[in-house]
Amino acid sequence: MNLPTHAAPEGDTHRRHPAAPELLAPAGDRQCIRAAVENGADAVYFGLECGFNARARATNLHLDDLPEVMELLHSRGVKGYATLNTLVFPSELPAMEAAVVQLTEAGIDAVLVQDLGVVRLIRAASPDLPIHASTQMTLTSAECILAAEQLGIDRVVLARELSVREIRKIHSQTKIELEAFVHGALCVAYSGQCLTSESLGGRSANRGQCAQACRLPYDLICDGQDVNLDQVKYLLSPQDLAAYALVPELIEAGIRCLKIEGRLKTPEYVANITRHYRRAIDAAMGGRSVEFTPQDVTEMELSFSRGFSPGWLNGCDHKMLVPGLSSAKRGVRLGKVVSVRGPRVRVTLLDEVLPGDGVVFAGDRELGQEQGGRVYEVFGAGREVELTFGRDAVVLSQLHPGQEIWKTDDPRLTARLRKSYSGVKPQRRVPVEFEVRAVVDQPLRIVGRAANGASCAVESAEPLAAATRHPLTDEVLEKQLGRLGATVYELKQISTEIVGQPMVPLSVLGGLRRELIVQLTESAQARPARRIQADALDRLRIAPRPADSDRESRQLAPPQLRVLCRSLGQLDEVIGNDVDRVMVDFQDIREYRGAVTRARQAGVEIYLATPRIQKPDEIGIFRVLAKRGADGFLVRNLAGLRFCQDQQIPFVCDFSLNAANPLTIDYLQQCGAQRVTVSYDLNREQLMEVVAAVPASWLEVVIHQHMPMFHMEHCVFCAVLSPGTNKTNCGRPCDVHAVEMRDRIGMEHPLTADVGCRNTLFNAVPQSAAEAVPALLARGLRDFRIELLRDAGGELRDLIRVYRALLDGRIAGKQVWQRLNAANRVGVTRGTLEERRNPLAIL
């Protein structure tokens, strides 16, 4: 017989459909785990107190607590994923290996990883542990994914910048499981490619310490003149992603896991958003339309919202994505101020307001004009009411007619959400099915299977006797086996085979039921059998190679200086200054032909830089570059690496591949890289650790550059200098205007666009590693690079001259730094390669 289920919320119909996507919820702490479980999550992801996760400010979980946490999750049919999604420095690799072993022993279901070297370490230490490529790995195409898949990755968390159409194309070209974000905050920069916090204050986003510089106001400067944008100040702060209406399309496109962002959010937020997306998935899998009422959307906005949008899932609409009017959580628009009279504020309403509600009056946060508090009393009814506030909560004299008012908190909603996960009894139960065989003269046998994967089987101690008065019936079995109220289980279905009218005492059924529950609990909490292989790090250590380890011969070889140019004019000047090795990175792909011709005529080695991002339909850019006949590529993503492998093109790996430890560098070498540019996240001591751990001939170090801070799909040129919405209709203002963005302290950071119309905001202040060069030379390093931005004329010639003198030993590193600092209008910073950094400094 089939019984109705009472699981909250909305049942568990999604489990019956093999193509149903997993709903993955964030868990910054244990309360968030409970909120996710009780409101419909299929899996949760969390960070560890020991580090290695991209949300260092979350509460996170202790490794020692994980066995208990995983038992709880598995008993409820929910998976648990640990985030190891940061770059890992050389000295941290032993701690990472130990953490992987402990995670495996705790029964973790998968780990999320950014660092390519860490993927190798996990595969060596725990071969059976599933690995999910974090969005921090910046996998944006089938070509990128195929390169990563060779390392043994089981699932890919796609970049947020992909559209549904692009996701569908990737799914058609790969077999790996795909995961996509559907709700939460959007980074303006590609995850894994943002160096802003690192550049400005030594707080690396690739280490979980993002300072959220994208949420700050900026002024726009175009061709030397300030652009009047009125109230539009937050030029890099996207609205939040809310893709509930696109759930059916994402499922159809091949997404197998829908992910909610928010490990820094409250348990109420987790409960609220999880609950709504559970409804959306169940509706889509049931063939029903996904319909959210205005009240549904309002409830989600009240938990957290900077304004909802579909992000990039419908393609690029730069004006919609970044309206630029605010960067703060505001909830829902409540209305406008009409007047202030005495202690009362008269407002026109768009939504209901009640005593206790939290509100904020819109104003310029940077000038301290935004204020708010809790409503104390409401006078009147309808669309126009009067509000009062607690003493000193709001400075009424600063309010003015027409000022917007926003509702930021609803205590009744908060209480309802808290109730969904804070009670003693489970709100969401695990369906279980029993098969019963009751035959006279044979033991009673009951076999059970639960939706969380648990199983059980029991038999009565004695054969069943024939009944004289009360034979066993289906109804008795349903009633007795359905008494599961104190457990996480509920009876979903029972099938019976009753032969010969047996009699079963209720005490026997009760005892068997209790044994079934014990077995189900033990089965659900059983940890998967996974191999752990000792000394993984030792087995991965790089074996000395005669050709690589001859440091004395390396020290006798002259250092090589390469110069990266960003225009044909720069290339001409660099070649004219007797530089014989150049790299070029142009906005206009047509200019590469001329660049290669000029280099060939001058007898200069030339490498062409690939874009940092390659999306579906963009592999043709690599083909065009290959036709130019350069000496090689400067590869900036895994798709470019794979292309060079296939086409046998010599290549150097750039900083954007995030090589921060010897395991990653060794992997890129095995892929065929001539040299690897080390990650910009390394400080001086960490760089020296890397140089000591790998052959110096494998490395290239950038010793002068403007740090590329934000690298974005979002185009500021289009958003504010064009009437268009994307690259198909923007008119390409990036081709004709020089643009800077001025931050709060007056620094004017140059903004550029690349061949794919992606923007990069560079630090206004160049960074010099001159003082580290002597130590690098002493360790055998011979390949160095300086990167130009807008340098020209005498400034460019002096730059090349002073670094050549440094490499030749004719000038000290400190002198280089002092001369450049004096000559440059905004000075020069030591940046990430200074001896010690203040990790709390930012803007």
PDB file of N, CA, C and O in Angstrom, residues 91-134:
ATOM      1  N   SER A  91      54.927  25.707   2.067  1.00  0.00           N
ATOM      2  CA  SER A  91      55.061  25.264   3.457  1.00  0.00           C
ATOM      3  C   SER A  91      53.771  24.678   4.010  1.00  0.00           C
ATOM      4  O   SER A  91      53.783  24.020   5.057  1.00  0.00           O
ATOM      5  N   GLU A  92      52.642  24.890   3.309  1.00  0.00           N
ATOM      6  CA  GLU A  92      51.346  24.420   3.796  1.00  0.00           C
ATOM      7  C   GLU A  92      50.958  23.044   3.259  1.00  0.00           C
ATOM      8  O   GLU A  92      49.955  22.476   3.694  1.00  0.00           O
ATOM      9  N   LEU A  93      51.722  22.523   2.321  1.00  0.00           N
ATOM     10  CA  LEU A  93      51.347  21.257   1.700  1.00  0.00           C
ATOM     11  C   LEU A  93      51.268  20.096   2.695  1.00  0.00           C
ATOM     12  O   LEU A  93      50.342  19.275   2.608  1.00  0.00           O
ATOM     13  N   PRO A  94      52.181  19.971   3.668  1.00  0.00           N
ATOM     14  CA  PRO A  94      52.019  18.876   4.641  1.00  0.00           C
ATOM     15  C   PRO A  94      50.714  18.983   5.434  1.00  0.00           C
ATOM     16  O   PRO A  94      50.048  17.968   5.684  1.00  0.00           O
ATOM     17  N   ALA A  95      50.325  20.204   5.833  1.00  0.00           N
ATOM     18  CA  ALA A  95      49.067  20.380   6.556  1.00  0.00           C
ATOM     19  C   ALA A  95      47.879  20.039   5.666  1.00  0.00           C
ATOM     20  O   ALA A  95      46.882  19.467   6.138  1.00  0.00           O
ATOM     21  N   MET A  96      47.984  20.364   4.393  1.00  0.00           N
ATOM     22  CA  MET A  96      46.911  20.003   3.465  1.00  0.00           C
ATOM     23  C   MET A  96      46.792  18.491   3.338  1.00  0.00           C
ATOM     24  O   MET A  96      45.673  17.939   3.350  1.00  0.00           O
ATOM     25  N   GLU A  97      47.902  17.797   3.230  1.00  0.00           N
ATOM     26  CA  GLU A  97      47.860  16.339   3.135  1.00  0.00           C
ATOM     27  C   GLU A  97      47.202  15.740   4.381  1.00  0.00           C
ATOM     28  O   GLU A  97      46.349  14.846   4.270  1.00  0.00           O
ATOM     29  N   ALA A  98      47.560  16.250   5.551  1.00  0.00           N
ATOM     30  CA  ALA A  98      46.968  15.741   6.794  1.00  0.00           C
ATOM     31  C   ALA A  98      45.468  16.009   6.828  1.00  0.00           C
ATOM     32  O   ALA A  98      44.677  15.161   7.273  1.00  0.00           O
ATOM     33  N   ALA A  99      45.052  17.179   6.353  1.00  0.00           N
ATOM     34  CA  ALA A  99      43.625  17.509   6.339  1.00  0.00           C
ATOM     35  C   ALA A  99      42.857  16.587   5.402  1.00  0.00           C
ATOM     36  O   ALA A  99      41.742  16.150   5.720  1.00  0.00           O
ATOM     37  N   VAL A 100      43.441  16.278   4.258  1.00  0.00           N
ATOM     38  CA  VAL A 100      42.783  15.385   3.294  1.00  0.00           C
ATOM     39  C   VAL A 100      42.573  14.002   3.908  1.00  0.00           C
ATOM     40  O   VAL A 100      41.505  13.393   3.765  1.00  0.00           O
ATOM     41  N   VAL A 101      43.582  13.502   4.597  1.00  0.00           N
ATOM     42  CA  VAL A 101      43.459  12.197   5.251  1.00  0.00           C
ATOM     43  C   VAL A 101      42.347  12.234   6.299  1.00  0.00           C
ATOM     44  O   VAL A 101      41.499  11.329   6.367  1.00  0.00           O
ATOM     45  N   GLN A 102      42.315  13.283   7.098  1.00  0.00           N
ATOM     46  CA  GLN A 102      41.302  13.390   8.151  1.00  0.00           C
ATOM     47  C   GLN A 102      39.897  13.540   7.550  1.00  0.00           C
ATOM     48  O   GLN A 102      38.925  12.976   8.070  1.00  0.00           O
ATOM     49  N   LEU A 103      39.771  14.268   6.474  1.00  0.00           N
ATOM     50  CA  LEU A 103      38.480  14.410   5.794  1.00  0.00           C
ATOM     51  C   LEU A 103      38.005  13.060   5.256  1.00  0.00           C
ATOM     52  O   LEU A 103      36.825  12.717   5.363  1.00  0.00           O
ATOM     53  N   THR A 104      38.908  12.314   4.682  1.00  0.00           N
ATOM     54  CA  THR A 104      38.555  10.993   4.150  1.00  0.00           C
ATOM     55  C   THR A 104      38.075  10.080   5.264  1.00  0.00           C
ATOM     56  O   THR A 104      37.055   9.395   5.138  1.00  0.00           O
ATOM     57  N   GLU A 105      38.791  10.084   6.379  1.00  0.00           N
ATOM     58  CA  GLU A 105      38.409   9.238   7.507  1.00  0.00           C
ATOM     59  C   GLU A 105      37.070   9.659   8.109  1.00  0.00           C
ATOM     60  O   GLU A 105      36.327   8.828   8.649  1.00  0.00           O
ATOM     61  N   ALA A 106      36.736  10.951   7.991  1.00  0.00           N
ATOM     62  CA  ALA A 106      35.478  11.444   8.558  1.00  0.00           C
ATOM     63  C   ALA A 106      34.282  11.118   7.678  1.00  0.00           C
ATOM     64  O   ALA A 106      33.142  11.318   8.099  1.00  0.00           O
ATOM     65  N   GLY A 107      34.528  10.640   6.448  1.00  0.00           N
ATOM     66  CA  GLY A 107      33.429  10.273   5.569  1.00  0.00           C
ATOM     67  C   GLY A 107      32.889  11.414   4.737  1.00  0.00           C
ATOM     68  O   GLY A 107      31.736  11.368   4.290  1.00  0.00           O
ATOM     69  N   ILE A 108      33.695  12.445   4.509  1.00  0.00           N
ATOM     70  CA  ILE A 108      33.261  13.571   3.675  1.00  0.00           C
ATOM     71  C   ILE A 108      32.889  13.044   2.294  1.00  0.00           C
ATOM     72  O   ILE A 108      33.488  12.102   1.781  1.00  0.00           O
ATOM     73  N   ASP A 109      31.888  13.662   1.677  1.00  0.00           N
ATOM     74  CA  ASP A 109      31.405  13.156   0.390  1.00  0.00           C
ATOM     75  C   ASP A 109      32.192  13.688  -0.795  1.00  0.00           C
ATOM     76  O   ASP A 109      32.220  13.049  -1.859  1.00  0.00           O
ATOM     77  N   ALA A 110      32.792  14.867  -0.662  1.00  0.00           N
ATOM     78  CA  ALA A 110      33.617  15.433  -1.736  1.00  0.00           C
ATOM     79  C   ALA A 110      34.332  16.656  -1.191  1.00  0.00           C
ATOM     80  O   ALA A 110      33.954  17.213  -0.150  1.00  0.00           O
ATOM     81  N   VAL A 111      35.362  17.088  -1.902  1.00  0.00           N
ATOM     82  CA  VAL A 111      36.063  18.317  -1.564  1.00  0.00           C
ATOM     83  C   VAL A 111      36.040  19.231  -2.782  1.00  0.00           C
ATOM     84  O   VAL A 111      36.093  18.776  -3.927  1.00  0.00           O
ATOM     85  N   LEU A 112      35.927  20.547  -2.524  1.00  0.00           N
ATOM     86  CA  LEU A 112      35.985  21.552  -3.585  1.00  0.00           C
ATOM     87  C   LEU A 112      37.372  22.150  -3.597  1.00  0.00           C
ATOM     88  O   LEU A 112      37.874  22.584  -2.551  1.00  0.00           O
ATOM     89  N   VAL A 113      37.984  22.196  -4.780  1.00  0.00           N
ATOM     90  CA  VAL A 113      39.402  22.534  -4.872  1.00  0.00           C
ATOM     91  C   VAL A 113      39.632  23.571  -5.959  1.00  0.00           C
ATOM     92  O   VAL A 113      39.002  23.526  -7.021  1.00  0.00           O
ATOM     93  N   GLN A 114      40.542  24.518  -5.689  1.00  0.00           N
ATOM     94  CA  GLN A 114      40.977  25.490  -6.689  1.00  0.00           C
ATOM     95  C   GLN A 114      42.344  25.143  -7.276  1.00  0.00           C
ATOM     96  O   GLN A 114      42.543  25.211  -8.479  1.00  0.00           O
ATOM     97  N   ASP A 115      43.267  24.777  -6.423  1.00  0.00           N
ATOM     98  CA  ASP A 115      44.682  24.640  -6.773  1.00  0.00           C
ATOM     99  C   ASP A 115      44.923  23.331  -7.528  1.00  0.00           C
ATOM    100  O   ASP A 115      44.615  22.246  -7.026  1.00  0.00           O
ATOM    101  N   LEU A 116      45.529  23.424  -8.720  1.00  0.00           N
ATOM    102  CA  LEU A 116      45.796  22.226  -9.522  1.00  0.00           C
ATOM    103  C   LEU A 116      46.747  21.274  -8.797  1.00  0.00           C
ATOM    104  O   LEU A 116      46.596  20.050  -8.875  1.00  0.00           O
ATOM    105  N   GLY A 117      47.710  21.836  -8.084  1.00  0.00           N
ATOM    106  CA  GLY A 117      48.638  20.982  -7.344  1.00  0.00           C
ATOM    107  C   GLY A 117      47.947  20.251  -6.208  1.00  0.00           C
ATOM    108  O   GLY A 117      48.277  19.090  -5.910  1.00  0.00           O
ATOM    109  N   VAL A 118      46.967  20.888  -5.579  1.00  0.00           N
ATOM    110  CA  VAL A 118      46.232  20.241  -4.504  1.00  0.00           C
ATOM    111  C   VAL A 118      45.395  19.089  -5.054  1.00  0.00           C
ATOM    112  O   VAL A 118      45.234  18.054  -4.389  1.00  0.00           O
ATOM    113  N   VAL A 119      44.854  19.246  -6.255  1.00  0.00           N
ATOM    114  CA  VAL A 119      44.135  18.129  -6.883  1.00  0.00           C
ATOM    115  C   VAL A 119      45.055  16.917  -6.987  1.00  0.00           C
ATOM    116  O   VAL A 119      44.669  15.790  -6.653  1.00  0.00           O
ATOM    117  N   ARG A 120      46.271  17.148  -7.412  1.00  0.00           N
ATOM    118  CA  ARG A 120      47.233  16.042  -7.515  1.00  0.00           C
ATOM    119  C   ARG A 120      47.500  15.409  -6.151  1.00  0.00           C
ATOM    120  O   ARG A 120      47.576  14.182  -6.023  1.00  0.00           O
ATOM    121  N   LEU A 121      47.642  16.255  -5.128  1.00  0.00           N
ATOM    122  CA  LEU A 121      47.929  15.759  -3.785  1.00  0.00           C
ATOM    123  C   LEU A 121      46.768  14.916  -3.262  1.00  0.00           C
ATOM    124  O   LEU A 121      46.974  13.838  -2.682  1.00  0.00           O
ATOM    125  N   ILE A 122      45.538  15.387  -3.478  1.00  0.00           N
ATOM    126  CA  ILE A 122      44.368  14.632  -3.017  1.00  0.00           C
ATOM    127  C   ILE A 122      44.280  13.294  -3.729  1.00  0.00           C
ATOM    128  O   ILE A 122      44.012  12.255  -3.108  1.00  0.00           O
ATOM    129  N   ARG A 123      44.514  13.294  -5.031  1.00  0.00           N
ATOM    130  CA  ARG A 123      44.448  12.050  -5.788  1.00  0.00           C
ATOM    131  C   ARG A 123      45.498  11.051  -5.299  1.00  0.00           C
ATOM    132  O   ARG A 123      45.263   9.843  -5.280  1.00  0.00           O
ATOM    133  N   ALA A 124      46.658  11.549  -4.890  1.00  0.00           N
ATOM    134  CA  ALA A 124      47.718  10.662  -4.407  1.00  0.00           C
ATOM    135  C   ALA A 124      47.428  10.154  -2.992  1.00  0.00           C
ATOM    136  O   ALA A 124      47.724   9.011  -2.663  1.00  0.00           O
ATOM    137  N   ALA A 125      46.837  11.005  -2.157  1.00  0.00           N
ATOM    138  CA  ALA A 125      46.601  10.639  -0.754  1.00  0.00           C
ATOM    139  C   ALA A 125      45.306   9.871  -0.565  1.00  0.00           C
ATOM    140  O   ALA A 125      45.223   8.974   0.283  1.00  0.00           O
ATOM    141  N   SER A 126      44.275  10.207  -1.343  1.00  0.00           N
ATOM    142  CA  SER A 126      42.949   9.604  -1.184  1.00  0.00           C
ATOM    143  C   SER A 126      42.343   9.371  -2.565  1.00  0.00           C
ATOM    144  O   SER A 126      41.516  10.156  -3.024  1.00  0.00           O
ATOM    145  N   PRO A 127      42.751   8.297  -3.236  1.00  0.00           N
ATOM    146  CA  PRO A 127      42.389   8.100  -4.647  1.00  0.00           C
ATOM    147  C   PRO A 127      40.886   8.032  -4.902  1.00  0.00           C
ATOM    148  O   PRO A 127      40.441   8.329  -6.015  1.00  0.00           O
ATOM    149  N   ASP A 128      40.094   7.658  -3.913  1.00  0.00           N
ATOM    150  CA  ASP A 128      38.656   7.465  -4.136  1.00  0.00           C
ATOM    151  C   ASP A 128      37.817   8.663  -3.716  1.00  0.00           C
ATOM    152  O   ASP A 128      36.597   8.654  -3.912  1.00  0.00           O
ATOM    153  N   LEU A 129      38.430   9.684  -3.136  1.00  0.00           N
ATOM    154  CA  LEU A 129      37.680  10.837  -2.650  1.00  0.00           C
ATOM    155  C   LEU A 129      37.251  11.703  -3.832  1.00  0.00           C
ATOM    156  O   LEU A 129      38.095  12.192  -4.591  1.00  0.00           O
ATOM    157  N   PRO A 130      35.943  11.923  -4.016  1.00  0.00           N
ATOM    158  CA  PRO A 130      35.491  12.772  -5.134  1.00  0.00           C
ATOM    159  C   PRO A 130      36.015  14.206  -5.002  1.00  0.00           C
ATOM    160  O   PRO A 130      36.043  14.772  -3.909  1.00  0.00           O
ATOM    161  N   ILE A 131      36.408  14.770  -6.130  1.00  0.00           N
ATOM    162  CA  ILE A 131      36.930  16.135  -6.179  1.00  0.00           C
ATOM    163  C   ILE A 131      36.041  16.968  -7.087  1.00  0.00           C
ATOM    164  O   ILE A 131      35.772  16.585  -8.228  1.00  0.00           O
ATOM    165  N   HIS A 132      35.607  18.116  -6.577  1.00  0.00           N
ATOM    166  CA  HIS A 132      34.840  19.070  -7.369  1.00  0.00           C
ATOM    167  C   HIS A 132      35.725  20.284  -7.640  1.00  0.00           C
ATOM    168  O   HIS A 132      36.304  20.840  -6.695  1.00  0.00           O
ATOM    169  N   ALA A 133      35.831  20.668  -8.898  1.00  0.00           N
ATOM    170  CA  ALA A 133      36.613  21.855  -9.246  1.00  0.00           C
ATOM    171  C   ALA A 133      35.821  23.089  -8.854  1.00  0.00           C
ATOM    172  O   ALA A 133      34.728  23.328  -9.360  1.00  0.00           O
ATOM    173  N   SER A 134      36.367  23.882  -7.948  1.00  0.00           N
ATOM    174  CA  SER A 134      35.710  25.098  -7.489  1.00  0.00           C
ATOM    175  C   SER A 134      35.583  26.097  -8.629  1.00  0.00           C
ATOM    176  O   SER A 134      36.363  26.084  -9.592  1.00  0.00           O
TER     177      SER A 134
END
